[in-house]
Coordinates of C-alpha atoms in Angstrom, one line a residue:
M1 CA 91.5 -28.8 -2.8
D2 CA 89.2 -30.7 -4.2
T3 CA 88.7 -31.5 -8.0
L4 CA 86.6 -29.5 -10.1
D5 CA 83.8 -30.9 -12.4
T6 CA 84.1 -29.3 -15.5
S7 CA 81.2 -31.5 -17.3
K8 CA 78.6 -29.2 -15.9
L9 CA 80.6 -26.0 -16.8
G10 CA 78.8 -25.8 -20.3
N11 CA 75.3 -26.2 -19.2
P12 CA 74.6 -23.8 -15.6
G13 CA 70.7 -24.7 -16.0
A14 CA 71.4 -28.6 -15.6
A15 CA 73.2 -28.2 -12.8
S16 CA 69.5 -26.3 -11.3
M17 CA 67.2 -28.9 -13.2
E18 CA 68.6 -31.5 -11.6
Q19 CA 68.4 -29.7 -8.1
E20 CA 65.3 -29.0 -8.7
M21 CA 62.1 -31.4 -7.9
V22 CA 59.5 -31.2 -9.7
R23 CA 56.1 -30.3 -7.2
L24 CA 52.1 -30.9 -8.8
E25 CA 52.0 -27.4 -8.7
D26 CA 54.8 -26.9 -11.3
I27 CA 52.7 -28.3 -14.0
Q28 CA 50.9 -25.8 -15.8
T29 CA 49.6 -25.1 -19.9
G30 CA 53.2 -25.5 -21.5
T31 CA 55.0 -26.9 -19.3
R32 CA 57.7 -29.9 -21.0
L33 CA 58.3 -32.7 -18.4
R34 CA 60.3 -35.7 -19.1
G35 CA 58.5 -39.4 -17.6
L36 CA 54.9 -38.6 -18.4
T37 CA 55.9 -41.6 -20.7
P38 CA 58.6 -43.3 -21.3
G39 CA 61.4 -41.9 -23.7
S40 CA 59.5 -38.7 -24.6
V41 CA 59.6 -35.3 -23.7
A42 CA 55.8 -34.5 -23.0
T43 CA 54.1 -30.6 -23.7
V44 CA 51.2 -30.0 -21.5
K45 CA 48.3 -29.1 -22.5
A46 CA 45.9 -28.6 -19.8
V47 CA 45.3 -29.7 -16.5
N48 CA 42.7 -30.5 -14.0
W49 CA 43.3 -30.7 -10.1
F50 CA 41.8 -33.6 -8.0
G51 CA 41.7 -32.4 -3.8
D52 CA 45.7 -31.6 -3.5
Q53 CA 47.1 -34.9 -4.1
A54 CA 46.5 -35.6 -7.5
V55 CA 46.2 -33.9 -11.3
E56 CA 45.1 -34.7 -14.7
V57 CA 47.8 -34.0 -16.7
I58 CA 46.2 -33.9 -20.4
F59 CA 49.6 -33.7 -23.0
D60 CA 50.9 -34.1 -26.4
A61 CA 54.1 -36.2 -26.4
G62 CA 54.4 -36.1 -30.4
H63 CA 51.8 -38.9 -30.9
G64 CA 48.7 -36.7 -30.2
V65 CA 46.5 -35.9 -27.1
Q66 CA 47.0 -38.1 -23.8
N67 CA 46.0 -37.8 -20.1
R68 CA 47.5 -39.4 -17.1
L69 CA 46.5 -39.0 -13.5
V70 CA 49.9 -37.9 -11.8
Y71 CA 50.1 -38.5 -7.8
R72 CA 52.2 -36.7 -5.1
D73 CA 54.4 -39.9 -5.1
D74 CA 54.9 -40.0 -8.9
E75 CA 56.7 -36.1 -8.6
A76 CA 60.4 -37.6 -8.0
S77 CA 59.9 -39.7 -11.5
L78 CA 59.3 -36.4 -13.2
E79 CA 61.6 -34.3 -14.8
L80 CA 61.1 -30.3 -16.0
V81 CA 62.7 -30.2 -19.2
E82 CA 61.3 -26.6 -19.8
A83 CA 59.0 -24.4 -17.3
G84 CA 55.5 -23.4 -18.8
R85 CA 54.2 -19.4 -18.1
P86 CA 51.6 -18.7 -15.5
W87 CA 50.3 -16.1 -17.5
S88 CA 49.5 -16.5 -21.5
F89 CA 47.8 -14.2 -24.0
D90 CA 47.1 -16.7 -26.7
G91 CA 43.6 -17.7 -25.1
D92 CA 40.5 -17.3 -27.3
G93 CA 39.9 -13.0 -27.1
E94 CA 36.3 -13.3 -28.6
L95 CA 35.4 -15.7 -25.6
L96 CA 37.4 -13.5 -23.3
R97 CA 35.2 -10.3 -24.3
L98 CA 32.1 -11.9 -23.5
V99 CA 33.1 -13.4 -20.3
S100 CA 33.7 -9.9 -19.7
E101 CA 30.8 -8.5 -20.7
A102 CA 28.4 -10.9 -19.2
H103 CA 30.3 -10.3 -15.9
R104 CA 30.2 -6.1 -16.0
I105 CA 26.1 -7.3 -17.1
K106 CA 25.7 -9.0 -13.9
L107 CA 27.1 -6.1 -11.4
A108 CA 25.8 -3.1 -13.9
W109 CA 23.1 -2.9 -11.6
L110 CA 24.8 -2.0 -8.8
F111 CA 26.6 1.0 -11.2
D112 CA 23.2 1.9 -12.7
R113 CA 20.5 2.3 -10.7
Y114 CA 17.7 1.6 -13.8
L115 CA 19.4 -0.3 -15.9
A116 CA 16.3 -2.0 -17.0
V117 CA 14.8 1.2 -17.8
T118 CA 18.1 1.7 -20.6
T119 CA 18.1 -1.8 -21.4
S120 CA 14.5 -1.5 -22.5
I121 CA 12.7 -0.2 -25.9
I122 CA 10.5 2.4 -23.5
E123 CA 10.1 5.8 -22.6
P124 CA 9.9 5.6 -18.9
L125 CA 7.6 7.6 -17.1
P126 CA 8.1 9.3 -13.9
H127 CA 4.8 7.5 -12.0
Q128 CA 6.6 4.5 -13.3
I129 CA 10.2 5.0 -12.4
S130 CA 8.6 5.5 -8.8
A131 CA 6.6 2.3 -8.7
V132 CA 9.5 0.2 -9.7
Y133 CA 12.7 1.1 -8.1
D134 CA 10.8 3.1 -5.2
E135 CA 7.6 0.6 -3.9
M136 CA 8.5 -3.0 -5.3
L137 CA 12.3 -3.3 -5.8
P138 CA 13.3 -2.6 -2.0
R139 CA 10.4 -4.9 -0.9
Q140 CA 11.9 -8.8 -1.3
P141 CA 9.6 -10.6 -1.0
L142 CA 7.2 -8.6 -2.6
R143 CA 3.4 -9.0 -1.7
Y144 CA 2.2 -5.7 -3.8
L145 CA -1.2 -4.1 -5.2
L146 CA -0.8 -1.7 -7.9
A147 CA -4.0 -0.3 -8.1
D148 CA -3.6 2.9 -10.9
D149 CA -5.7 4.4 -12.8
P150 CA -6.1 2.5 -16.5
G151 CA -4.5 3.1 -19.4
A152 CA -0.9 4.4 -16.6
G153 CA 1.4 1.8 -18.2
K154 CA 0.5 -1.3 -15.2
T155 CA 2.1 -3.9 -17.8
I156 CA 5.1 -1.4 -18.9
M157 CA 5.8 -1.1 -15.0
A158 CA 5.3 -4.9 -14.6
G159 CA 7.9 -5.5 -17.2
L160 CA 10.6 -3.1 -15.8
L161 CA 10.2 -5.2 -12.7
I162 CA 10.7 -8.5 -14.3
R163 CA 13.6 -6.9 -16.5
E164 CA 15.3 -5.6 -13.5
L165 CA 14.7 -9.0 -11.4
M166 CA 16.4 -10.4 -14.2
V167 CA 19.8 -8.4 -14.3
R168 CA 20.3 -8.8 -10.5
G169 CA 19.9 -12.3 -11.0
E170 CA 17.1 -12.3 -9.0
L171 CA 14.5 -14.1 -11.4
E172 CA 14.8 -17.0 -13.2
R173 CA 11.2 -17.9 -13.3
C174 CA 8.4 -15.6 -13.4
L175 CA 4.3 -16.6 -14.5
I176 CA 1.9 -14.6 -16.0
V177 CA -2.2 -15.0 -15.3
S178 CA -4.2 -12.9 -16.7
P179 CA -7.6 -12.9 -18.6
G180 CA -7.6 -14.9 -21.9
S181 CA -8.0 -12.1 -24.1
L182 CA -5.1 -10.4 -22.9
T183 CA -2.2 -12.9 -22.9
E184 CA -1.1 -12.7 -26.6
Q185 CA -0.7 -9.0 -25.5
W186 CA 1.1 -9.8 -22.6
Q187 CA 3.6 -11.5 -24.5
D188 CA 4.0 -9.3 -27.4
E189 CA 4.7 -6.1 -25.3
L190 CA 7.3 -8.0 -22.8
A191 CA 9.0 -9.0 -26.1
E192 CA 9.0 -5.7 -28.2
K193 CA 9.9 -3.2 -25.3
F194 CA 12.2 -5.7 -23.2
G195 CA 13.4 -8.5 -25.2
V196 CA 11.7 -11.6 -22.9
E197 CA 9.8 -14.0 -24.8
F198 CA 7.4 -16.3 -22.5
E199 CA 5.4 -19.0 -23.8
I200 CA 1.5 -19.0 -23.5
L201 CA 0.2 -22.0 -21.6
T202 CA -1.9 -23.9 -23.7
G203 CA -4.0 -27.2 -23.8
D204 CA -1.0 -29.1 -26.0
M205 CA 1.4 -27.5 -23.8
I206 CA -0.1 -29.6 -21.0
R207 CA -0.8 -32.8 -22.3
A208 CA 3.0 -32.7 -24.0
A209 CA 5.3 -31.7 -21.4
R210 CA 7.8 -34.2 -20.9
T211 CA 7.6 -34.1 -17.0
G212 CA 3.6 -34.3 -17.2
N213 CA 4.2 -30.7 -15.7
P214 CA 4.3 -27.6 -18.0
F215 CA 5.1 -26.0 -15.2
D216 CA 8.4 -27.1 -14.0
T217 CA 9.5 -27.0 -18.1
R218 CA 8.9 -23.6 -19.3
N219 CA 10.9 -20.3 -16.3
L220 CA 8.7 -17.4 -18.7
L221 CA 5.0 -18.3 -19.0
I222 CA 1.9 -17.0 -19.2
A223 CA -1.8 -18.6 -18.6
R224 CA -5.4 -17.4 -18.8
L225 CA -6.9 -17.0 -15.6
D226 CA -10.4 -18.9 -16.1
Q227 CA -7.8 -21.6 -17.8
M228 CA -6.7 -22.2 -13.7
S229 CA -9.3 -21.3 -12.1
R230 CA -11.7 -23.6 -13.3
N231 CA -9.5 -26.4 -13.4
D232 CA -8.7 -28.2 -10.3
D233 CA -6.1 -30.6 -12.0
L234 CA -4.1 -27.9 -13.1
Q235 CA -4.2 -25.8 -10.0
E236 CA -2.6 -29.5 -8.4
V237 CA -0.3 -30.0 -10.7
F238 CA 0.6 -26.3 -10.6
Q239 CA 1.1 -26.7 -6.9
Q240 CA 3.8 -29.6 -7.8
A241 CA 6.0 -28.2 -9.7
Q242 CA 9.3 -25.7 -7.9
E243 CA 8.2 -22.3 -7.0
W244 CA 7.7 -19.3 -8.7
D245 CA 10.4 -16.2 -8.5
L246 CA 7.2 -14.1 -9.6
V247 CA 3.9 -14.4 -10.2
I248 CA 2.0 -11.9 -11.5
V249 CA -1.6 -11.5 -11.8
D250 CA -3.8 -9.2 -14.1
E251 CA -6.8 -7.6 -13.7
A252 CA -6.8 -8.8 -10.2
H253 CA -9.8 -7.5 -8.8
R254 CA -11.9 -10.5 -10.5
M255 CA -10.4 -12.0 -7.7
S256 CA -13.1 -10.9 -5.2
G257 CA -15.0 -12.6 -2.4
H258 CA -17.6 -11.5 -0.3
Y259 CA -19.8 -12.2 3.1
Q260 CA -23.5 -13.7 2.4
G261 CA -25.0 -13.1 5.7
T262 CA -22.4 -15.1 8.2
D263 CA -20.6 -17.3 4.9
L264 CA -17.8 -16.1 3.4
R265 CA -18.6 -16.8 -0.2
L266 CA -15.1 -17.0 -2.8
T267 CA -14.9 -17.3 -6.1
K268 CA -13.1 -19.9 -7.8
R269 CA -10.7 -16.8 -9.1
Y270 CA -10.3 -16.0 -5.4
R271 CA -9.2 -19.4 -4.6
L272 CA -6.5 -19.5 -7.5
G273 CA -5.1 -16.2 -6.2
Q274 CA -4.8 -18.4 -2.4
V275 CA -3.0 -20.9 -4.4
L276 CA -0.9 -18.9 -6.2
G277 CA 0.2 -16.7 -4.0
A278 CA 1.1 -19.7 -1.5
H279 CA 3.7 -21.3 -4.4
C280 CA 5.8 -18.3 -5.2
R281 CA 8.5 -15.8 -3.6
N282 CA 6.9 -12.7 -5.2
L283 CA 3.4 -11.7 -5.9
L284 CA 2.5 -8.2 -8.1
M285 CA -1.2 -7.8 -8.1
L286 CA -2.6 -5.0 -11.0
T287 CA -6.1 -3.9 -11.4
A288 CA -7.2 -0.7 -12.1
T289 CA -10.5 -0.8 -10.2
P290 CA -9.5 -2.6 -6.7
H291 CA -12.2 -1.0 -4.7
N292 CA -16.3 -1.8 -5.7
G293 CA -17.4 0.6 -2.9
K294 CA -17.9 -2.1 -0.4
E295 CA -14.9 -2.0 2.2
E296 CA -15.3 -5.5 3.6
D297 CA -14.9 -7.1 -0.2
F298 CA -11.8 -4.9 -0.3
Q299 CA -10.4 -6.2 2.5
I300 CA -11.3 -9.8 1.7
F301 CA -9.6 -8.9 -2.0
L302 CA -6.3 -7.7 0.0
A303 CA -5.8 -11.0 2.6
L304 CA -4.9 -12.2 -0.6
L305 CA -0.9 -10.4 0.0
D306 CA -1.4 -10.4 4.0
G307 CA -3.7 -13.0 5.1
D308 CA -2.7 -12.4 8.8
R309 CA -3.3 -8.4 8.7
F310 CA -7.0 -9.0 6.9
E311 CA -8.1 -12.3 9.1
G312 CA -11.5 -12.4 9.9
R313 CA -15.2 -10.0 9.3
F314 CA -14.7 -6.2 8.5
R315 CA -16.5 -4.7 10.9
D316 CA -16.7 -0.8 10.2
G317 CA -15.0 0.8 13.3
I318 CA -13.7 -1.9 14.8
H319 CA -11.4 -3.0 12.1
T320 CA -8.9 -0.8 10.5
A321 CA -6.4 -1.5 8.1
E322 CA -3.4 1.4 6.5
P323 CA -2.6 -0.7 3.4
S324 CA -0.7 2.1 1.6
D325 CA 2.4 -0.3 2.2
M326 CA 1.2 -2.9 0.4
M327 CA -0.5 -1.0 -2.8
R328 CA -0.1 1.9 -4.5
R329 CA -2.7 3.8 -6.5
M330 CA -2.6 6.7 -8.4
V331 CA -5.4 9.2 -10.2
K332 CA -4.8 10.1 -13.9
E333 CA -5.0 13.7 -12.1
D334 CA -1.9 13.2 -10.2
L335 CA 0.5 11.4 -13.1
R336 CA 3.0 14.4 -14.3
R337 CA 5.7 13.7 -17.1
F338 CA 9.7 15.0 -16.1
D339 CA 8.8 18.8 -16.8
G340 CA 5.8 18.4 -14.6
R341 CA 2.8 19.1 -17.1
P342 CA -0.2 17.1 -16.8
L343 CA 0.1 13.3 -18.3
F344 CA -3.3 13.2 -19.1
P345 CA -5.5 15.6 -20.7
E346 CA -8.5 16.7 -19.4
R347 CA -11.5 14.6 -19.8
K348 CA -15.5 15.8 -20.2
S349 CA -18.4 13.9 -19.7
Y350 CA -21.9 14.8 -20.8
T351 CA -25.1 12.7 -19.3
I352 CA -28.0 12.6 -22.0
Q353 CA -31.2 12.5 -21.1
Y354 CA -34.5 11.7 -23.1
E355 CA -38.2 11.0 -23.1
L356 CA -39.7 7.9 -24.4
S357 CA -42.3 8.2 -27.1
D358 CA -45.8 6.8 -26.2
D359 CA -45.3 4.0 -28.0
E360 CA -42.3 3.0 -25.6
A361 CA -43.1 4.0 -23.0
S362 CA -46.7 1.9 -23.1
L363 CA -44.0 -1.4 -24.2
Y364 CA -42.1 -0.6 -21.1
N365 CA -45.3 -0.8 -18.9
E366 CA -46.4 -3.4 -20.4
V367 CA -43.3 -5.6 -20.5
T368 CA -42.4 -4.3 -16.6
E369 CA -46.1 -5.6 -15.7
Y370 CA -45.2 -9.0 -17.1
V371 CA -42.0 -9.3 -14.8
R372 CA -44.0 -8.1 -12.0
E373 CA -46.2 -10.9 -12.3
E374 CA -43.8 -13.6 -13.3
M375 CA -41.3 -12.6 -10.8
N376 CA -44.6 -13.2 -8.0
R377 CA -45.2 -16.2 -9.5
A378 CA -42.0 -17.0 -8.7
E379 CA -42.1 -16.6 -5.1
R380 CA -44.8 -19.6 -4.4
F381 CA -41.3 -21.6 -5.0
A382 CA -40.5 -23.4 -2.2
D383 CA -37.3 -23.6 -0.3
I384 CA -36.0 -26.2 -2.0
E385 CA -37.2 -25.0 -5.6
N386 CA -35.2 -21.8 -4.5
Q387 CA -32.9 -22.6 -7.4
R388 CA -35.0 -22.3 -9.6
R389 CA -36.4 -19.1 -8.2
L390 CA -33.1 -17.5 -8.5
N391 CA -32.7 -17.8 -12.4
V392 CA -36.8 -17.0 -13.1
G393 CA -35.5 -13.6 -11.1
F394 CA -32.2 -12.7 -13.1
A395 CA -33.8 -14.0 -16.5
L396 CA -36.7 -11.4 -15.4
M397 CA -33.8 -8.9 -14.7
I398 CA -31.9 -9.4 -17.6
L399 CA -35.1 -8.9 -19.9
Q400 CA -36.2 -5.6 -18.2
R401 CA -32.0 -4.1 -18.5
R402 CA -32.6 -5.2 -22.5
L403 CA -35.6 -3.0 -22.7
A404 CA -34.0 -0.6 -21.4
S405 CA -31.5 -0.9 -23.8
S406 CA -33.1 -0.6 -27.4
P407 CA -36.4 -2.1 -29.0
E408 CA -33.9 -4.6 -31.4
A409 CA -32.9 -5.8 -27.9
I410 CA -36.4 -6.1 -26.1
W411 CA -37.6 -7.8 -29.2
R412 CA -35.3 -10.3 -30.3
S413 CA -35.2 -11.0 -26.8
I414 CA -39.0 -11.8 -26.1
E415 CA -38.7 -13.8 -29.5
R416 CA -36.3 -16.2 -28.7
R417 CA -38.2 -16.4 -25.4
R418 CA -41.3 -17.4 -26.6
E419 CA -39.7 -19.7 -29.4
R420 CA -37.5 -21.5 -26.6
L421 CA -40.9 -21.9 -23.9
E422 CA -43.1 -23.2 -27.0
K423 CA -40.1 -25.8 -27.6
R424 CA -40.5 -26.3 -24.0
L425 CA -44.3 -27.0 -24.1
R426 CA -43.8 -29.3 -26.9
E427 CA -41.6 -31.6 -25.6
A428 CA -43.7 -31.4 -22.1
R429 CA -47.1 -32.5 -24.1
M430 CA -45.1 -35.0 -26.0
A431 CA -44.2 -36.5 -22.7
M432 CA -47.4 -36.6 -21.4
R433 CA -48.9 -38.7 -24.7
T434 CA -45.7 -41.2 -24.4
S435 CA -46.6 -41.4 -20.7
A436 CA -42.6 -40.1 -20.3
V437 CA -41.2 -38.3 -17.9
P438 CA -40.3 -35.2 -18.9
A439 CA -36.5 -34.7 -19.4
A440 CA -35.4 -31.8 -16.6
K441 CA -32.2 -30.7 -19.0
E442 CA -32.8 -26.9 -19.3
E443 CA -33.0 -26.7 -15.8
Q444 CA -29.9 -28.8 -15.3
E445 CA -28.0 -26.2 -17.9
I446 CA -29.1 -22.8 -15.8
R447 CA -28.1 -24.1 -12.5
L448 CA -26.2 -21.7 -11.3
S449 CA -25.7 -20.7 -7.5
D450 CA -25.2 -16.9 -5.9
E451 CA -21.6 -17.2 -5.8
D452 CA -21.4 -18.0 -10.3
L453 CA -24.2 -15.4 -10.2
D454 CA -22.1 -12.4 -8.1
E455 CA -18.6 -13.5 -10.5
L456 CA -20.3 -13.9 -13.4
Y457 CA -21.6 -10.2 -13.2
D458 CA -19.2 -8.7 -11.4
E459 CA -16.2 -9.8 -13.3
A460 CA -16.6 -12.2 -15.6
P461 CA -15.2 -11.5 -19.4
Q462 CA -18.6 -10.4 -21.4
E463 CA -18.7 -13.7 -23.6
E464 CA -19.6 -15.7 -20.7
R465 CA -22.0 -13.3 -19.6
E466 CA -23.8 -13.6 -22.9
A467 CA -23.9 -17.0 -23.0
V468 CA -25.3 -17.5 -19.7
E469 CA -27.8 -14.3 -19.8
Q470 CA -29.0 -16.2 -23.1
T471 CA -29.0 -19.5 -21.5
L472 CA -31.1 -18.3 -18.6
M473 CA -33.4 -15.8 -20.7
D474 CA -34.0 -18.8 -23.5
F475 CA -35.4 -21.4 -20.2
A476 CA -36.1 -20.2 -16.7
T477 CA -39.8 -20.0 -16.2
A478 CA -42.2 -19.4 -13.2
A479 CA -44.4 -21.7 -15.1
R480 CA -45.4 -25.3 -13.3
T481 CA -47.9 -27.0 -15.2
V482 CA -48.1 -27.3 -19.0
E483 CA -51.3 -24.8 -18.8
E484 CA -49.6 -22.1 -16.8
L485 CA -46.6 -22.5 -19.3
D486 CA -49.1 -22.4 -22.2
V487 CA -50.5 -19.0 -20.8
E488 CA -46.5 -17.1 -20.6
I489 CA -46.5 -18.2 -23.8
Q490 CA -49.9 -16.4 -24.9
H491 CA -48.6 -13.3 -23.3
L492 CA -45.2 -13.2 -24.7
K493 CA -46.8 -13.1 -28.1
Q494 CA -49.0 -10.0 -27.6
L495 CA -45.6 -8.6 -26.1
E496 CA -43.6 -9.4 -29.1
A497 CA -46.2 -8.4 -31.5
R498 CA -46.0 -4.7 -29.9
A499 CA -42.2 -4.5 -29.5
R500 CA -41.8 -5.7 -33.4
A501 CA -44.5 -3.3 -33.8
L502 CA -42.4 -0.4 -31.8
R503 CA -38.9 -1.6 -34.1
L504 CA -40.6 -1.7 -37.9
S505 CA -42.1 1.6 -36.6
G506 CA -38.2 3.8 -36.6
V507 CA -39.5 4.9 -33.4
D508 CA -36.8 5.5 -31.1
A509 CA -35.7 7.7 -28.8
K510 CA -32.5 6.2 -27.6
W511 CA -31.4 6.6 -30.9
N512 CA -32.7 9.9 -31.0
E513 CA -30.3 11.4 -29.5
L514 CA -27.3 9.4 -30.2
S515 CA -27.9 10.9 -33.9
C516 CA -28.1 14.0 -32.2
I517 CA -24.4 13.2 -30.9
L518 CA -23.4 12.2 -34.0
N519 CA -23.7 15.8 -35.7
N520 CA -21.9 17.1 -32.7
P521 CA -19.2 19.6 -33.7
L522 CA -16.9 18.0 -31.8
M523 CA -17.3 15.0 -33.8
V524 CA -15.4 16.9 -37.5
D525 CA -12.0 18.1 -36.9
D526 CA -10.6 21.9 -38.3
R527 CA -11.1 20.0 -42.0
G528 CA -14.4 18.7 -42.3
N529 CA -12.9 15.1 -41.3
R530 CA -15.3 13.4 -39.1
R531 CA -13.3 11.9 -35.9
K532 CA -13.3 8.2 -34.7
L533 CA -15.5 7.5 -31.9
V534 CA -15.9 4.2 -29.4
L535 CA -19.8 3.5 -28.6
F536 CA -20.4 1.0 -25.5
T537 CA -23.7 -1.4 -25.2
E538 CA -23.8 -4.4 -23.5
F539 CA -25.9 -6.4 -25.4
R540 CA -25.3 -8.4 -29.2
D541 CA -28.3 -7.5 -30.0
T542 CA -28.2 -4.0 -29.8
L543 CA -25.1 -3.8 -30.8
A544 CA -25.6 -4.8 -33.8
Y545 CA -28.8 -2.8 -34.3
L546 CA -26.7 0.3 -33.6
A547 CA -24.1 -1.0 -36.5
S548 CA -26.9 -0.9 -39.3
Q549 CA -28.2 2.4 -38.0
I550 CA -24.6 4.1 -38.2
R551 CA -23.5 2.6 -41.1
I552 CA -26.7 3.8 -42.9
R553 CA -26.3 7.2 -41.3
L554 CA -22.9 7.5 -42.4
G555 CA -23.4 6.1 -46.0
R556 CA -20.2 3.9 -45.6
P557 CA -20.5 0.0 -44.3
E558 CA -16.8 -0.1 -44.2
A559 CA -16.2 2.9 -41.3
V560 CA -18.4 0.7 -38.6
V561 CA -16.2 -2.5 -37.2
E562 CA -17.8 -4.5 -34.2
I563 CA -16.2 -6.0 -31.2
H564 CA -18.3 -8.6 -28.8
G565 CA -17.7 -11.9 -27.4
G566 CA -18.3 -14.0 -30.4
V567 CA -15.5 -12.3 -32.1
T568 CA -12.0 -14.8 -32.1
R569 CA -9.0 -13.0 -30.4
E570 CA -7.1 -13.0 -33.5
D571 CA -9.9 -10.9 -35.0
R572 CA -10.4 -8.8 -32.4
R573 CA -6.5 -7.9 -32.8
K574 CA -7.4 -7.3 -36.9
I575 CA -10.0 -5.2 -36.1
V576 CA -8.5 -3.0 -32.9
H577 CA -5.5 -2.4 -35.5
A578 CA -7.8 -0.9 -38.4
F579 CA -9.7 1.4 -36.0
M580 CA -6.5 2.9 -34.9
N581 CA -4.3 3.3 -38.3
D582 CA -6.7 2.8 -41.3
P583 CA -8.4 6.5 -41.2
E584 CA -11.4 4.6 -43.1
V585 CA -12.4 3.0 -40.1
L586 CA -14.5 5.4 -38.1
V587 CA -16.6 4.3 -35.4
L588 CA -16.4 0.9 -33.3
V589 CA -19.2 -0.4 -31.5
A590 CA -17.8 -2.6 -29.2
N591 CA -19.3 -4.3 -25.9
D592 CA -17.3 -5.2 -22.8
A593 CA -15.1 -7.5 -24.7
A594 CA -13.4 -4.7 -25.6
G595 CA -13.1 -3.5 -22.3
E596 CA -10.2 -4.3 -20.6
G597 CA -6.8 -4.2 -22.2
V598 CA -7.6 -2.7 -25.4
N599 CA -5.7 0.3 -26.6
L600 CA -7.2 2.9 -28.4
Q601 CA -5.9 6.3 -28.1
R602 CA -6.2 7.1 -31.8
A603 CA -10.0 8.0 -30.6
H604 CA -11.2 11.0 -28.4
L605 CA -14.3 10.8 -28.6
M606 CA -17.0 7.9 -26.6
V607 CA -20.3 7.1 -25.7
N608 CA -21.7 4.5 -23.7
Y609 CA -25.0 3.3 -24.7
D610 CA -25.3 1.3 -22.0
L611 CA -24.2 1.3 -18.7
P612 CA -22.7 -1.3 -17.3
W613 CA -24.4 -3.8 -14.1
N614 CA -20.3 -3.0 -12.7
P615 CA -19.7 0.9 -12.7
N616 CA -15.7 0.0 -12.8
R617 CA -16.1 -1.3 -16.2
L618 CA -17.5 2.7 -16.3
E619 CA -13.8 3.6 -15.3
Q620 CA -12.1 0.6 -17.7
R621 CA -14.1 2.2 -20.5
F622 CA -13.3 5.2 -20.6
G623 CA -9.4 4.0 -19.9
R624 CA -9.3 2.9 -23.4
I625 CA -8.7 6.0 -24.8
H626 CA -8.0 8.1 -21.8
R627 CA -4.9 6.2 -21.5
I628 CA -0.4 7.0 -22.1
G629 CA -0.3 8.3 -25.8
Q630 CA -3.5 10.5 -25.4
D631 CA -3.1 14.3 -26.7
E632 CA -6.7 15.5 -27.1
V633 CA -8.9 16.1 -24.4
C634 CA -11.9 13.3 -24.1
H635 CA -15.4 13.5 -24.4
L636 CA -17.8 11.2 -23.0
W637 CA -21.6 10.8 -23.4

């Protein structure tokens, strides 16, 4: 019979530990080991694996925290004193809650289809939800044109798309390209309604970019449309940056092209659209006026979304393309609330006709005859002077439009033109006396191509049109000699005297009709208080004239505010805020500087004193008051 070894009876666990070999897998947080450091028992604080043959052990042996790399070959030298717990509940509970919540949010869209709606500060409408969740989200990658009527909330739909792609982990980099006057509005609405902070691309940001490329250092960026379209270097920098998850283009109809003869003329904005579309995964274009009445131009525009389908020149009866899979357009009459009620109130329009007085008709005929004579003289120019003929024709056309606007506009226009041509005559005579070659500065300042003029009048911002129009009006002339220039100046002096006399006489049939509108019963509410009115015109002279006339008419100068191309963005925001919130501010007189992206639904009355060159602008103007949030029937004269 073998002798019983009683030395191990008092500590059964000791025998089991000696028989159990320590493996690297046994080393866990809380394990107590002998052999990690000589003569001490160490408590394991953390374990980091390197493959399956080595582990970094961070431990405390009573002399501070240390670390050691333990290999498979070291297992025999280790002794297990106390096993650690595979699970412990002494971690950071707050951190666990945050991690769990982050994981829940990451998966939330799987359970809440409208997660962006419920996590944003908006009141969504059926057409907005259908646009994002039924039309755009299922299309990945996205190439889409959202062309709902003005005031339908396209910014809200874009914000919902951004937010939804973010919570799904599909959007990290987003670029918004919009007209300069709308960049801050985009920034404010995305921050306030969706909690997404975008930065606006500025010249300082471009110069201060750490990598030399601001498109790489910012993931959420807003850029001005013309800032990028006119800067080839900036576009090159854009193309060198990493691809964008989503690019949104606001007022995308400004990216236009057309055929001139057999030549395809693409504007600088259109070419920018091609660059943007080639450098992003998803492209969303927003506009309320996608079609200018020419199917050919519309298909050129759609080529920004699908260049293969809309390749080549449109031919009626041959080219047919159904773009419903890549665009949506809903008119206001079709938009409904959740309960089925119309979203927008009724709108009514009235065309006011008037007859010119004898003096006005006489001036109109004289200016028209002057325009006809100058146009005939311009036709003498040879092909090499085609640019000059174009400028003269354009300047004379502007003169006629100002004649139809107001006595103030035609008087001031003729006056400035006469002064500029007199200055030019003096310089020419001085050059003749000194045998110097006359400077061609004026001709260089107005060197515009057909493409530039088309782009200017179709989609250019108001301030740009004003500047170019003024330059052309001041300098373009058909006179080729000093004598011809002198004759034109004398003719202008006669017209100026007639226009000045008419203006000072107070005879203005068009203003009389506006004065009658101001007396319309619709202009006051049931308590006799005057309602707010928006009045659109085209020309700065007419705008100032009308503002002055209305101030006199109301007897309250502070009741009238003005927006035109010379008003800074910050001042424009202050004026709009005052009109919307100050009961003392009753009339806003504006040109198309306030025709896009401005919310004026505090008013429901509008007058178009001048008709715009592009009829699409009429709808854009009316969309300033006839938009979401408007409860009154809207009237437009």
